[in-house]
Coordinates of C-alpha atoms in Angstrom, one line a residue:
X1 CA 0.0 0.0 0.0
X2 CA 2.9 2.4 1.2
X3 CA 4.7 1.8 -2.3
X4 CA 1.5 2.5 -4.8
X5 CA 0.4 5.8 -2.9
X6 CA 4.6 6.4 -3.8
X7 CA 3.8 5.3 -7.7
X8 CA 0.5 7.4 -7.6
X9 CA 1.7 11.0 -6.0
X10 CA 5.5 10.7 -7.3
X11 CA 6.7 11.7 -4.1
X12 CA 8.1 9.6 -1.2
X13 CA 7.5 9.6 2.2
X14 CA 11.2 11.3 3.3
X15 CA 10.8 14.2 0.9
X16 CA 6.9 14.9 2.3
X17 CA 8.9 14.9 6.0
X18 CA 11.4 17.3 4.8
X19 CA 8.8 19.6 3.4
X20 CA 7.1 19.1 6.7
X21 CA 9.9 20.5 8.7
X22 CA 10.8 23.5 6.4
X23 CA 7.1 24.4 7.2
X24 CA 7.6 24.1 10.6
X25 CA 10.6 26.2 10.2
X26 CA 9.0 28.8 9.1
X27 CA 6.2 29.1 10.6
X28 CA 8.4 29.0 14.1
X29 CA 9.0 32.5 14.7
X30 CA 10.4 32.6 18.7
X31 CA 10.6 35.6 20.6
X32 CA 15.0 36.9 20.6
X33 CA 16.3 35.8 23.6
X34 CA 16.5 37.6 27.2
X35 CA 18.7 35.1 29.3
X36 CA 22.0 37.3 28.7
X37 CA 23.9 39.9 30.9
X38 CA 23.1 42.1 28.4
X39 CA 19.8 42.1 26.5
X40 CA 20.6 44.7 24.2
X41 CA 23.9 42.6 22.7
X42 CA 22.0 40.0 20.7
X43 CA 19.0 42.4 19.3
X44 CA 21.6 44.4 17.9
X45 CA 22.5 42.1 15.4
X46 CA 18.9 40.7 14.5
X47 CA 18.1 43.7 11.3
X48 CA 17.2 42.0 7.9
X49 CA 20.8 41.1 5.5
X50 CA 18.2 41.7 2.4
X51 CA 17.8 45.2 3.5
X52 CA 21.2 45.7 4.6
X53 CA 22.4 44.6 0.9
X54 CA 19.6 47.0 -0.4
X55 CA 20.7 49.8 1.0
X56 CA 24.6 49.0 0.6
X57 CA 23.8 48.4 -3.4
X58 CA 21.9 52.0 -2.8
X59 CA 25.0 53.7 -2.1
X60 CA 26.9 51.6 -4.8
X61 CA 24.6 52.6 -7.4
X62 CA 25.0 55.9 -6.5
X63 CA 28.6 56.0 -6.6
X64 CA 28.9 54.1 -9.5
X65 CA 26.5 56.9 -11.6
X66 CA 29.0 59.6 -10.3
X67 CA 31.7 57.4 -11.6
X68 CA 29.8 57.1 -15.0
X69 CA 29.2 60.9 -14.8
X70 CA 32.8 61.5 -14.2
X71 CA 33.9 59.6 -17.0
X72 CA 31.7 60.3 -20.0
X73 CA 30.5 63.7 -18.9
X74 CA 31.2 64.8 -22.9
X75 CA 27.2 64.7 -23.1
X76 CA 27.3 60.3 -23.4
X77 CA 24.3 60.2 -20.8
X78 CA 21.8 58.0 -22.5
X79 CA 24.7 55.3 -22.7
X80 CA 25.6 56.1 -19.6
X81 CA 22.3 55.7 -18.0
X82 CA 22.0 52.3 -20.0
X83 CA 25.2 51.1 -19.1
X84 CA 24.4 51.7 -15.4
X85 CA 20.9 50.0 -15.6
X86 CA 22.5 46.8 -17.1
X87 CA 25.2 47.0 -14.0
X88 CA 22.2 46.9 -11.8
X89 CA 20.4 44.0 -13.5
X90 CA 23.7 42.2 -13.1
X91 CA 24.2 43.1 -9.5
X92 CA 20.4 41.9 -8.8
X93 CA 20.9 38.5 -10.5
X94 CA 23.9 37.8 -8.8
X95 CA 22.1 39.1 -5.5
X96 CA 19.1 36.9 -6.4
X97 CA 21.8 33.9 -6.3
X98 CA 23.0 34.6 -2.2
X99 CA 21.4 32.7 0.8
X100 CA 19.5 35.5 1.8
X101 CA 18.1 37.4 -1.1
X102 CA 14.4 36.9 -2.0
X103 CA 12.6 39.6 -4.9
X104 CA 9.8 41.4 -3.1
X105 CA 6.7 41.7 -4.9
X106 CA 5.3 45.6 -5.7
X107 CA 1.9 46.4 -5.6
X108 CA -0.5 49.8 -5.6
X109 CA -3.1 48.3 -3.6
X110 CA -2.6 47.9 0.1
X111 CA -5.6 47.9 2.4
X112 CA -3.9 49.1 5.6
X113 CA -2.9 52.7 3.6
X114 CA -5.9 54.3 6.1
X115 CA -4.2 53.2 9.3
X116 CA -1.6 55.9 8.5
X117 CA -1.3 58.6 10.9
X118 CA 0.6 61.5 9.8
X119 CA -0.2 63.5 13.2
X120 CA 2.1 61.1 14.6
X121 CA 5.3 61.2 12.6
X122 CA 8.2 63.1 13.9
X123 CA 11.3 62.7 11.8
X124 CA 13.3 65.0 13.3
X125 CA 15.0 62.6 16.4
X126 CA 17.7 60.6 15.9
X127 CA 17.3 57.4 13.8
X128 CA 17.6 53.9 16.3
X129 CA 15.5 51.1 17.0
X130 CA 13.6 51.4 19.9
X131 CA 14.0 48.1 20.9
X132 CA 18.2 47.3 19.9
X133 CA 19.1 50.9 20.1
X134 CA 21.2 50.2 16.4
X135 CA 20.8 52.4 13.7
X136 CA 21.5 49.6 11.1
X137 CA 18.5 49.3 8.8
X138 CA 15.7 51.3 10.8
X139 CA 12.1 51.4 9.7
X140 CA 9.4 54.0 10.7
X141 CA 6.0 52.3 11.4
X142 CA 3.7 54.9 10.1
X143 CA 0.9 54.1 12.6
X144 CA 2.6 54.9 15.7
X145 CA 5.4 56.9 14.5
X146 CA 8.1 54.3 16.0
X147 CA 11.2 52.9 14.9
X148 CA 12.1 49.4 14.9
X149 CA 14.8 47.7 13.4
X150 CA 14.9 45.3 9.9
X151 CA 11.8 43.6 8.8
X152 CA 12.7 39.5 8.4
X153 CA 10.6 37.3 10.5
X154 CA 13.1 37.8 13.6
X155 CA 13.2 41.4 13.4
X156 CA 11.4 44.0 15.7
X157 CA 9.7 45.9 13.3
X158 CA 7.8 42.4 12.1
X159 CA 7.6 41.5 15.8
X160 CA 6.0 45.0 16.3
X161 CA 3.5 44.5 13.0
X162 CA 2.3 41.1 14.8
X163 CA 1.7 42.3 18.2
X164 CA 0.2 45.9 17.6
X165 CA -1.3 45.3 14.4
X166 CA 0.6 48.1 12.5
X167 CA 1.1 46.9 9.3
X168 CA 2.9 49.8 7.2
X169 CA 6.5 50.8 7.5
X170 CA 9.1 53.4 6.2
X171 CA 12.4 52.5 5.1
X172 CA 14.9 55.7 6.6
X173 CA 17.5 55.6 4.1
X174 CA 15.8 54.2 1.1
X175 CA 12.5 55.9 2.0
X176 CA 10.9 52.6 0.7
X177 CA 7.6 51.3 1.9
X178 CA 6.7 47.8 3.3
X179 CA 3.4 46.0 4.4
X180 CA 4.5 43.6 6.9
X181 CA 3.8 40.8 8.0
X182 CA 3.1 40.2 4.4
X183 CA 6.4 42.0 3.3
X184 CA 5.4 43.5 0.0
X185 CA 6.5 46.7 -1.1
X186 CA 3.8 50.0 -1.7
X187 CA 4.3 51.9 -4.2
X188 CA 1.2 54.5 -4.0
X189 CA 1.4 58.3 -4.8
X190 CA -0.4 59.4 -1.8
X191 CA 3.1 58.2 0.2
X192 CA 5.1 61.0 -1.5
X193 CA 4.3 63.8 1.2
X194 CA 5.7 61.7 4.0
X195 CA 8.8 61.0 1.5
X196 CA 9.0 64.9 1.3
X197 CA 9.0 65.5 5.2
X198 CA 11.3 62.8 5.5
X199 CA 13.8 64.3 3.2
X200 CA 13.0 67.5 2.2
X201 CA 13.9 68.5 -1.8
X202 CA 14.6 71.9 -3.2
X203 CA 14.8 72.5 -7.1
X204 CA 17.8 75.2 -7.8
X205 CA 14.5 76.7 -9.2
X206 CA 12.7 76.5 -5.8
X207 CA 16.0 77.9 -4.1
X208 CA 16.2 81.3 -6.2
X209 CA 12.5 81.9 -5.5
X210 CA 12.4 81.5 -1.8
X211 CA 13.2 85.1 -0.9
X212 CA 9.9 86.2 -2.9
X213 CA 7.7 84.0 -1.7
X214 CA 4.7 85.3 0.4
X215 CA 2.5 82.0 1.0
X216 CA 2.0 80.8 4.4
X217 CA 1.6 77.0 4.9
X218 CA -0.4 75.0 6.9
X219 CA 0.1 72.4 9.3
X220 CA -1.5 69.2 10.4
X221 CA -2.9 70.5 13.4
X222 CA -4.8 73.8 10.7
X223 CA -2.0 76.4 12.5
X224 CA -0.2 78.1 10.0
X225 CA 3.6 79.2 9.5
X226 CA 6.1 80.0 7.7
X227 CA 8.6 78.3 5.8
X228 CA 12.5 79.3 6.7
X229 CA 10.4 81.3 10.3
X230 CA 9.3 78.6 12.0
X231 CA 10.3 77.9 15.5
X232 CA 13.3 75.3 17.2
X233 CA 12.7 73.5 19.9
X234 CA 14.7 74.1 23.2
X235 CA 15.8 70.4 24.0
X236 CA 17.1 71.8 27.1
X237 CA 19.2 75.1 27.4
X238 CA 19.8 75.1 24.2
X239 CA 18.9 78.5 23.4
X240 CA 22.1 79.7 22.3
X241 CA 22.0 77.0 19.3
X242 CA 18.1 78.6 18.2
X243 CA 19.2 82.5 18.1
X244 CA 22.5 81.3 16.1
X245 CA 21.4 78.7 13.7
X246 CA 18.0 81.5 13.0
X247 CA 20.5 83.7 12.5
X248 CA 22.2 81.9 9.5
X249 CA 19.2 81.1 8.1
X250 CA 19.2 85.0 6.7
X251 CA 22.9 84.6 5.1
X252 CA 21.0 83.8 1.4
X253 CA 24.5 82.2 0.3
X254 CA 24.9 80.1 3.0
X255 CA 21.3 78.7 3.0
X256 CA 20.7 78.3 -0.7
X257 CA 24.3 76.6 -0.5
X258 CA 22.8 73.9 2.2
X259 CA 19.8 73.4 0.4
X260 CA 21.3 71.5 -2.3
X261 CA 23.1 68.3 -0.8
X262 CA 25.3 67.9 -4.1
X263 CA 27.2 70.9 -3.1
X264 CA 28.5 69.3 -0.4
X265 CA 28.0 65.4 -1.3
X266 CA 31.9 65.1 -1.3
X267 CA 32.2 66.0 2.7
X268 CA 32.3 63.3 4.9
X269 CA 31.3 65.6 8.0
X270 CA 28.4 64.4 10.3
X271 CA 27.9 68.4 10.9
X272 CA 27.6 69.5 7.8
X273 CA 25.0 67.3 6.6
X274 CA 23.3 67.6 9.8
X275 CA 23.1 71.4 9.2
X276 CA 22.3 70.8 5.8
X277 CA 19.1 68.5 6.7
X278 CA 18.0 71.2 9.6
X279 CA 18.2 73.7 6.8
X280 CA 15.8 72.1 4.4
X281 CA 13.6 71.5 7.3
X282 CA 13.0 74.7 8.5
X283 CA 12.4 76.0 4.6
X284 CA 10.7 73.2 3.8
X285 CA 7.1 74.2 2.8
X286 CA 5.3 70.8 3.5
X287 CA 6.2 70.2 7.0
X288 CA 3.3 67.9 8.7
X289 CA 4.2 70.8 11.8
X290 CA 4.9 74.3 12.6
X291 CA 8.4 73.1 14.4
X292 CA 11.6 71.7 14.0
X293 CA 13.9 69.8 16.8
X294 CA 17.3 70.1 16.1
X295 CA 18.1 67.0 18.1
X296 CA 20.5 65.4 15.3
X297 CA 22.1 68.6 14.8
X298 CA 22.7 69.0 18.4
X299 CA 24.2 65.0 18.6
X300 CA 26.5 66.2 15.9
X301 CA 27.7 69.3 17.9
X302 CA 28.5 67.3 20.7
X303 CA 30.5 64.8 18.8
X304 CA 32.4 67.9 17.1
X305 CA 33.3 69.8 19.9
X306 CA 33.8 66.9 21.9
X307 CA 31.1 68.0 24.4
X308 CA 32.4 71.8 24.4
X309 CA 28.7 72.6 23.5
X310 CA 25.9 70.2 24.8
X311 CA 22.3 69.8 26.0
X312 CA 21.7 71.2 29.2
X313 CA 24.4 73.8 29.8
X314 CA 24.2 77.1 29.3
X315 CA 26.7 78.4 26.9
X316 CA 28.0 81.7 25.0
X317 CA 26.2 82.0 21.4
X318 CA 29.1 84.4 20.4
X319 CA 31.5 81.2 21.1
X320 CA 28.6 78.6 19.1
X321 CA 29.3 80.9 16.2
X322 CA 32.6 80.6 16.2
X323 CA 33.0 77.5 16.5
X324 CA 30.5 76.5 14.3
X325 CA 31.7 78.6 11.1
X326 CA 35.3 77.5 11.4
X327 CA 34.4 73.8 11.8
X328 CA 32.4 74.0 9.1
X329 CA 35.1 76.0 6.5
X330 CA 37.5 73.2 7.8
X331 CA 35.5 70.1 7.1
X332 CA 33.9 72.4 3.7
X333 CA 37.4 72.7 2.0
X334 CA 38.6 70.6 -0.1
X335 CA 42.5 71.0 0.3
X336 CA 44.6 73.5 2.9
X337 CA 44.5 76.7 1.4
X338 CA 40.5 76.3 -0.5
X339 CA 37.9 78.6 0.6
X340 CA 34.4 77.5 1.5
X341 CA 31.2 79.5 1.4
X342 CA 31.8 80.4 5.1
X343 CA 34.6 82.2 3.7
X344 CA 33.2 83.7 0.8
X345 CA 30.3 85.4 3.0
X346 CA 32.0 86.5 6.3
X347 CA 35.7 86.5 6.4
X348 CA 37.2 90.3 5.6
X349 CA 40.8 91.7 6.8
X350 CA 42.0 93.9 9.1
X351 CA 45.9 95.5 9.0
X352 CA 46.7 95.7 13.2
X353 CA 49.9 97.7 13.5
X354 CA 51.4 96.9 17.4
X355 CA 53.7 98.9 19.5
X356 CA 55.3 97.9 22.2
X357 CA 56.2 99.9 25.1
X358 CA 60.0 101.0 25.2
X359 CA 60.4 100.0 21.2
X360 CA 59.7 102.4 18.6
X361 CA 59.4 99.5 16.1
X362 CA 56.1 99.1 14.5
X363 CA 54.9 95.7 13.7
X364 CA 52.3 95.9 10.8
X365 CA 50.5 92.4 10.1
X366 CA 47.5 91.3 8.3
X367 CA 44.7 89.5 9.7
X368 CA 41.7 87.7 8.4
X369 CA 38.1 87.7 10.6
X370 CA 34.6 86.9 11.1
X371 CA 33.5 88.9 13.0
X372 CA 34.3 92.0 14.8
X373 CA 34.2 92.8 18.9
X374 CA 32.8 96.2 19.7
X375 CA 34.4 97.2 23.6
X376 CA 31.3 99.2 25.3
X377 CA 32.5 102.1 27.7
X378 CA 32.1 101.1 31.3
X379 CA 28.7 101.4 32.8
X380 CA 28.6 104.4 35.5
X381 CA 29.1 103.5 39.6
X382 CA 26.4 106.2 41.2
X383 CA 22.7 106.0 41.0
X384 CA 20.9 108.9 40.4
X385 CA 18.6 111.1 42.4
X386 CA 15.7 108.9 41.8
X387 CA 17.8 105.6 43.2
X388 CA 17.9 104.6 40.1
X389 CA 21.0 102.8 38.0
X390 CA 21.3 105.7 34.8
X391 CA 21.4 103.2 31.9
X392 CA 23.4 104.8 29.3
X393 CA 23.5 104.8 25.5
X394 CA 26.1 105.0 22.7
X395 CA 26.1 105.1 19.4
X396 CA 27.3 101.6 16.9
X397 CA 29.5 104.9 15.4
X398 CA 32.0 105.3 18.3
X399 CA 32.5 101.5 18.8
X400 CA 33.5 101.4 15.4
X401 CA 36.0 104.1 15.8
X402 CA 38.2 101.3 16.6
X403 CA 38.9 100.3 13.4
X404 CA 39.4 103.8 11.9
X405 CA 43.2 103.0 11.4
X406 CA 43.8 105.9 14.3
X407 CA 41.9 105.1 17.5
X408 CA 44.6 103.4 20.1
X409 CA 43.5 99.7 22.0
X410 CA 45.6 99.2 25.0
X411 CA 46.3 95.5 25.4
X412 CA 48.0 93.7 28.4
X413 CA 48.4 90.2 27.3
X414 CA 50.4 88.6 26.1
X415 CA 52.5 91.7 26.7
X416 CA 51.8 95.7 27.0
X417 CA 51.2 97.2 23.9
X418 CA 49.5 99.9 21.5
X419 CA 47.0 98.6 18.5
X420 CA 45.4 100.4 15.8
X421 CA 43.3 98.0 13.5
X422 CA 42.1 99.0 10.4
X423 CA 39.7 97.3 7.9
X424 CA 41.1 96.8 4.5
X425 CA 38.5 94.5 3.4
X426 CA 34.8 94.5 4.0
X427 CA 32.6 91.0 3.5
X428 CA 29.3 90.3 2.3
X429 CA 28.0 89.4 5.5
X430 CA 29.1 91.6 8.4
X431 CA 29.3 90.5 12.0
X432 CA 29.3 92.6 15.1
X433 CA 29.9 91.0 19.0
X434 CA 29.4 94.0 21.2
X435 CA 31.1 92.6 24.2
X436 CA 28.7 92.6 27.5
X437 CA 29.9 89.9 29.7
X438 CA 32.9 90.4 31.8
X439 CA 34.5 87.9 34.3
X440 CA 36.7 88.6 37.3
X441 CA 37.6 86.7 39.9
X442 CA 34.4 86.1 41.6
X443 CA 31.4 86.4 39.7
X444 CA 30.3 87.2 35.7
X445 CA 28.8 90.8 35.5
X446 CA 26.9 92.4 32.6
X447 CA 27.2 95.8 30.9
X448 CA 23.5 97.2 30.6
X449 CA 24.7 100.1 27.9
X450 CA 22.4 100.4 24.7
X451 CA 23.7 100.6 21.8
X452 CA 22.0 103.0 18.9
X453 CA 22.2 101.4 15.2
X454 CA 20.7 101.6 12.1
X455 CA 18.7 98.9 10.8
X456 CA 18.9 99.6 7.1
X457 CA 21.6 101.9 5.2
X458 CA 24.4 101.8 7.2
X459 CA 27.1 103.4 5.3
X460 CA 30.6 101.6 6.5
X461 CA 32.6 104.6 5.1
X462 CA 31.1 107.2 7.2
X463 CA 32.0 104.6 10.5
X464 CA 35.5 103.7 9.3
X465 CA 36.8 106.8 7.0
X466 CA 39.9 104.9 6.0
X467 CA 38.5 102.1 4.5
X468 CA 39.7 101.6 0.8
X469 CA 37.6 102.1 -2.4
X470 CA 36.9 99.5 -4.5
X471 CA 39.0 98.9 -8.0
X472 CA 37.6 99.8 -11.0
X473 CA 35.4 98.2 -12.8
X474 CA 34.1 96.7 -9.5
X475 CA 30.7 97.9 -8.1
X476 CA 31.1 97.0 -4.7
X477 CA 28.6 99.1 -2.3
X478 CA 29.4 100.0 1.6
X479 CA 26.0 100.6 2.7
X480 CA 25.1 97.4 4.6
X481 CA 21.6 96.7 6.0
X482 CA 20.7 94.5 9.1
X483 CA 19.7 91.3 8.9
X484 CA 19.6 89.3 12.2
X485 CA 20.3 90.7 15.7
X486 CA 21.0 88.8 18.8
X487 CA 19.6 90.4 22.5
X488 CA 20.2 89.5 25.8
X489 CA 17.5 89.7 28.5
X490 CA 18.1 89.0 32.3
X491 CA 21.0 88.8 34.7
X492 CA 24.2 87.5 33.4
X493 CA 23.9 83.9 34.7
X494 CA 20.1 83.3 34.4
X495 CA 19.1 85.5 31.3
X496 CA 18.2 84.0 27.8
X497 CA 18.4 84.9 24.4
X498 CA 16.1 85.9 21.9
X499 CA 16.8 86.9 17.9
X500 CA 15.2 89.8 15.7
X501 CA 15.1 88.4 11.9
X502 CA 14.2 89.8 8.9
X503 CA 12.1 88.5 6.3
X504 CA 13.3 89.9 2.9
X505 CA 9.9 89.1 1.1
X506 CA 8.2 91.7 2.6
X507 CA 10.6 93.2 4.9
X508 CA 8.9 92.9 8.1
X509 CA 11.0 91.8 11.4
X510 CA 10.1 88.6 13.3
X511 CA 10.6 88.5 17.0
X512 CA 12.3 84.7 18.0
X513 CA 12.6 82.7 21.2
X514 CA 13.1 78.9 20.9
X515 CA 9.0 77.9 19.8
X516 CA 8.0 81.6 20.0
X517 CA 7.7 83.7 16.7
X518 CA 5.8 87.0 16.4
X519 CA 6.0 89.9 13.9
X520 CA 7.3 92.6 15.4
X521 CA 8.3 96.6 14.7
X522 CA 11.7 97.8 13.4
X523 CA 12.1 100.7 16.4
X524 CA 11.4 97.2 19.1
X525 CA 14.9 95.6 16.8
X526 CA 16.4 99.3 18.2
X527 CA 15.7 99.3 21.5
X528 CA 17.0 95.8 22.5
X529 CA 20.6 95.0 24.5
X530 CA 22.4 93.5 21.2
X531 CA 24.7 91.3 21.7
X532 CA 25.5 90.1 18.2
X533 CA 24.7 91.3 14.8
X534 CA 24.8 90.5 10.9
X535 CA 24.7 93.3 8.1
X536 CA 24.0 92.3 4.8
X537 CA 25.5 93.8 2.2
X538 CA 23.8 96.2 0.0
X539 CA 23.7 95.2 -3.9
X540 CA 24.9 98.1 -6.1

């Protein structure tokens, strides 16, 4: 009987029981593990290997059309294009031969699209499982807005799609979607606005008309803002990053620079594509919210400055700025003596002749900067009939009488001497620090002294007579108009910042504290306690 129920089926009993137990196989899908010292150690290493050779044959695709670029960039691009498209065929047939590589069916039709929830998508934190804490192959579920790792039968975010019932997930990198369990890929039009707040896009189009645009957008929650003034979150302390990051977001250069990642595709920097992705989100005009968290930005700064500047300390936005613009020329460049667009906007030159006491021998030097320190006279001692502390005022013209060429500095360190500076060379994008803060040897004390400035035609050459005229032929103007200004409000140890921005579209001034944005008047941008300030450049 066994042998003619062989004859009739054509298959024998030992291949039925191997079928059986592949089925059994798969169908078995245990819990990881949790019997080790460390929990986390195995989940690390449970992501999907088809997705990790998707997105590794992601980047090599992308390399490999740069390379194809590179090579027959004499206008060869349909051959180019079918060259690289026969490459990938080859790459996916020998992929299609490994252990672990499986073709993933695409359809347009998936009945779990309405269990998306866009109110609940936040793209802006950093990008690890919430389960294995790795950031290898992370997936978004677009019910819940969380992020689990791979998406293989062991993995988290197929665990997660089991046990919640959330069936539709986000690759990060690849911005591919996925039902699971059933692990088929979606490819459905409505998906593209999530793909946009994900990674924002700008056209070189878009860029050149973002300074004329007047539209307001609208968020998810019906409040409206608008794109390149919307407010940062304050993670904790981290004011001095909002006021100096809104700041640069009125240097045109500088932004429409960021907003194209091929200008910068060949740095390897963490910052500077972390400052590029917090750039096109905060002029992105389909944001799902009114906000941005700079949270990945901020991890980047820490790394950089090797915890100089970190969440939850108070620190100097004068220093952030520093800091930040000559890390980023440095990791910008590409070779020792290049110049970046950090240079192009900001860096002019001053001539400092020094005189030492005792020596009538003049040292005369050059020196590049980005910015320039205004010393405020000292506050007065008395009070005033009233009881009152007189607050005083001066004008930005007087400061800048230390860089006529004439006026004398005193310095002590490193040893006594005389200095006269004098600006040679104006930028594009002026910066003023008008010194406040002072530390001696017991406590941190601030000058209250207001400072008088103009806001728009600020002629350079009536502040510093002895700067030098522009060659012939060049039409170079030194009227230079305000763009940004930084106040400080409060006692020295427990005040905060706030910015003053302009919006070139319609010229009006925006008021700017961490979430808080309100239009404001020009003679409120006066009457602040500046601390630092950008002049733009006026175009002859």
């Amino acid at each position: 009987m066994k042998g003619e129920r062989e004859v009739k089926s054509g298959v024998s009993e030992e291949e039925r029981e191997v079928k059986r137990k592949r089925v059994m196989e798969r169908s078995d899908s245990p819990p990881p593990p949790l019997g080790f010292n460390n929990p986390l150690l195995p989940l690390a290493n449970a992501y999907d290997d088809d997705d990790e050779e998707e997105e590794n044959e992601l980047k090599k695709s992308q390399a490999r059309g740069n390379g194809v670029a590179k090579r027959e960039g004499n206008g060869n691009k349909v051959k180019g294009e079918a060259q690289e498209e026969v490459d990938d065929d080859e790459d996916d047939a020998s992929k299609g031969k490994g252990k672990h590589s499986r073709h993933v069916e695409v359809r347009r039709d998936c009945p779990y699209l309405d269990t998306v929830n866009r109110q609940v998508l936040d793209f802006d934190f950093e990008r690890f499982c919430s389960v294995s804490l790795s950031n290898l192959n992370v997936y978004a579920c677009l019910v819940c807005g969380k992020y689990f790792q791979g998406r293989s039968q062991k993995s988290h975010a197929y665990t997660h799609s089991l046990e919640a019932g959330h069936h539709v997930y986000i690759n990060l990198l690849t911005e591919k979607v996925y039902c699971l369990p059933d692990s088929y890929e979606i490819n459905d039009p409505s998906l593209d606005d999530i793909r946009h707040v994900l990674n924002p896009r700008f056209s070189r189009a878009q860029v050149d008309e973002l300074d004329k645009n007047r539209q307001w957008s609208r968020a998810l929650d019906g409040s409206d803002y608008l794109p390149g003034m919307v407010g940062l979150n304050n993670i904790q302390k981290t004011e001095f990053v909002n006021v100096t990051i809104q700041s640069l977001m009125r240097v045109t250069p500088l932004r429409n620079f960021f907003l194209i990642p091929e200008n910068y595709q060949h740095c390897k920097s963490p910052l500077v594509h972390r400052f590029g992705e917090l750039t096109r989100k905060i002029w992105h005009a389909r944001n799902f919210k009114g906000q941005v968290s700079p949270h990945e930005f901020l991890q980047a700064v820490m790394k950089a400055s090797k915890k100089r500047f970190r969440i939850g300390q108070q620190s100097d936005p004068v220093e952030f700025m520093s800091w930040l613009l000559n890390t980023l020329h440095m990791d910008l460049r590409t070779s020792k003596d290049a110049s970046s667009i950090i240079h192009k906007c900001f860096q002019g030159e001053l001539e400092v002749v020094k005189e030492y006491q005792g020596n009538e021998n003049k040292e005369i030097s050059r020196m590049p900067f980005l910015m320039l320190g205004l010393d405020l006279p000292p506050p007065p001692l008395f009070k005033d009939v009233m009881e009152k502390n007189i607050i005083p005022q001066v004008a930005l013209f007087d400061l800048l009488k230390k860089f006529d060429g004439e006026t004398v500095t005193e310095v002590v360190r490193p040893k006594l001497a005389r200095m006269r500076y004098r600006v040679i060379k104006s930028p594009r994008y002026l910066m003023f620090h008008i010194v406040r803060f002072k530390k001696n040897n017991f406590f941190k004390e601030k000058n209250p002294t207001l400072v008088n400035f103009p806001v728009k035609d600020m002629e350079l050459r009536d502040y510093i007579p002895s700067l030098p005229r522009a060659p012939e032929g060049e039409n170079v103007c030194s009227k230079y108009n305000l763009i940004a200004n930084i106040v400080h409000d409060g006692k020295p140890e427990d005040g905060y910042f706030r910015v003053f921005v302009q919006r070139k579209s319609q010229e009006l001034w925006y008021e700017m504290q961490d979430l808080h944005v309100a239009e404001t008047l020009p003679q409120m941008v006066e009457l602040s306690e500046a601390y630092m300030q950008i002049y733009e450049q006026q175009e002859e």
